[in-house]
Amino acid sequence: MCGIIGYVGERQAVPVLLYGLQRLEYRGYDSAGIAVITPASNRLIVEKQVGKIKDLQEKLWNKKIEGHIGLGHSRWATHGAPTIENAHPHTSKSEIISIVHNGIIENYIELKKQLEEKGYKFKSQTDSEVIAHLFEDLYEENLLKTAFKVAGKLEGAYAVGIISTKEPDTIVAIKKGSPLVIGLGKNENFIASDIPAVLEYTKDFIVLEDGEIAKITKDKVEVYDLKGNKVKKEILHVNWDVSVAEKAGFKHFMEKEIHEQPRVVSDTISGFTSSKESGLFEELKNASRIYIIACGTSFHAGLVGKFWIEKFAKIPVEVDYASEYRYRDKIIDDKTFVIGISQSGETADTRFALLDAKKEGAKTLGIVNVVGSSLSREADYTLYTYCGPEIGVAATKTFTAQLVVLLLTALEVGLKKKVLPQDKYEDIYQHLLAIPSKIEKILLKNKTIKEISYKYMNAKDFLFLGRNINYPIALEGSLKLKEISYIHAEGYPAGEMKHGPIALIDENMPVVAVAPKDNFYEKMISNIQEVKARKGKVISVATENDEQIKDLSNNVIYIPKTINELYPLLSVIPLQLLSYHIAALLGKDVDQPRNLAKTVTVE
Ligand code: M6R
């Protein structure tokens, strides 16, 4: 996830671009850059810097770059490490065209090969650079005309801004899959990945839809569909102020990040598909044993992953807290694989445990969100989650994305090992593709979940129960609640409740039962009965149309139906919202809870 901005108008472009990039920094901050066309020499001036926007600002401090048209980009690396070469804007061979891109060009390897055969030299490892060269290669008459040809070649998701010294008064923008808005000003216009980036200058916007191409000059905006027909666009007038807008209208980053999950799941599926590490799956196929090591929420993702890997790839898996695994007597041979899961890729416990195992001869894989992070460099292989920066300390969107990567890994290895039939693989994959819209449906219940939260916000303790693949979801629900609301909560396998925790249950104890209609449903119902018999308050997470559970529960939060194996991707969403609302209603510092840090780099 990157941020893009473009300006054409009567102001100096550089300050506008830098201001916009600052507002877009949440989308990525491993490098940034700008490209401006100087009127004096009609040349493209491109400046880039590794690091945050402030580092780019410092670099530009003493440079006088004049020009009234330009592009800016803040990068969250997907293809290629965070380096100057990989930073945007990218420029075409003869330095007449500059582009910024947000998204993933899935067929870039093929396009790159074709361009290289024509003599184009690539300076970066990015997928994006192909767009700059394609524009030069296919250039005909003007940028707009060329954009239709380029769009016809690109596969994947993209929002692209293009400028050229051949038309120093025009920005062309193309959108498919990644967000892009056009800000409308007086004698000036803007493009941006989101509204807040230019809210300082205008409150009137055109939101581009997939498959639209726009030509933007300082006093005119034209939008076309891919067939070249002019599209009449409505103007959206917004009345937010900048601080609200940064959170896209949500009160906290955590709430915003919970709501980003449909997009994150889709992006992670396409990211996984476009960057399959075939060497990795070949090696995993031959693994005799897998250890998954992680901390906190990432550990819970690992517990779900164990079910999938054992079921679909038939490899025994042990999941351990990284801080425990490191000091265990590990049984490692050359067929042992250690998978470290970490959003940040910087968690010391996970990194060091993985490095120790690597030293002892294990093959290692990191499942990481932050590109270029330590774990991604230290592991033999890396698979990414495509979430963009997660700002709230409580992990939400990165958890669902980790699940997606673990599931797809299990399926891929199962298929390669021939222990998972192709038709079963395809069936699960199709159900996975439907998950984002099912999450959307759950998010529509936000108000109901807030009402339920209000009812239970003063409880002193909570119990979360689940069975089998939904047991780790009970653990995750309890971690979410305690870390942001400071209410004591425990997650338990529902069948274990009778062996101790049942003693805690009385009329003051809310018990959250994760009970979708799967193979363990009847057993969960019996456990819920046990809670009811002791006057506990039952909040069930159940499959829609389940009337039976209604009679046994004080409150039910329904989730859409899916196949048994995929329920964790849905059942966790109401638990995230429940914790979020309880903490927000209690007035806690949701995004930065006490005593915690987003990244824990100490043992
Ligand atoms: O960056 P990591 O995934 O390695 O972080 C691991 C834990 O510190 C993290 O999941 C933590 O438990 C979160 N605050 C949970 O919401």
Short mmCIF file of C-alpha atoms and ligand atoms in Angstrom, two decimals, residues 295-298 341-347 350 393-395 402 476 479-480 483 596-600, ligand 1:
data_model
loop_
_atom_site.label_atom_id
_atom_site.label_comp_id
_atom_site.label_asym_id
_atom_site.label_seq_id
_atom_site.Cartn_x
_atom_site.Cartn_y
_atom_site.Cartn_z
CA CYS A 295 3.96 -13.80 19.92
CA GLY A 296 0.59 -12.34 20.87
CA THR A 297 -1.90 -12.11 18.04
CA SER A 298 0.55 -13.57 15.55
CA ILE A 341 4.96 -14.96 12.10
CA SER A 342 5.33 -11.27 12.90
CA GLN A 343 3.42 -8.21 11.73
CA SER A 344 6.35 -5.91 12.40
CA GLY A 345 9.09 -8.36 11.55
CA GLU A 346 11.02 -6.77 14.41
CA THR A 347 9.72 -8.63 17.48
CA THR A 350 10.38 -14.14 17.26
CA VAL A 393 -1.39 -1.19 18.82
CA ALA A 394 -4.04 -3.90 18.84
CA ALA A 395 -3.45 -6.11 15.81
CA GLN A 402 -1.77 -13.75 8.43
CA GLU A 476 -7.61 -13.78 20.23
CA LEU A 479 -6.38 -10.83 24.16
CA LYS A 480 -8.06 -8.00 22.22
CA GLU A 483 -5.14 -5.26 26.00
CA LEU A 596 2.18 -1.59 25.34
CA ALA A 597 4.15 -0.82 22.20
CA LYS A 598 3.32 -1.68 18.65
CA THR A 599 6.66 -3.37 18.21
CA VAL A 600 8.46 -5.10 21.04
O1 M6R B 1 4.79 -7.57 15.29
P1 M6R B 1 4.41 -8.92 15.85
O2 M6R B 1 3.32 -9.58 15.11
O3 M6R B 1 5.59 -9.81 16.03
O4 M6R B 1 3.86 -8.60 17.30
C1 M6R B 1 3.52 -9.62 18.17
C2 M6R B 1 2.75 -9.12 19.35
O5 M6R B 1 3.51 -8.19 20.07
C3 M6R B 1 1.43 -8.47 18.93
O6 M6R B 1 0.64 -9.36 18.19
C4 M6R B 1 0.65 -8.01 20.16
O7 M6R B 1 0.22 -9.12 20.90
C5 M6R B 1 -0.51 -7.12 19.75
N1 M6R B 1 -0.59 -5.97 20.58
C6 M6R B 1 -1.82 -7.82 19.82
O8 M6R B 1 -2.89 -7.01 19.50
#
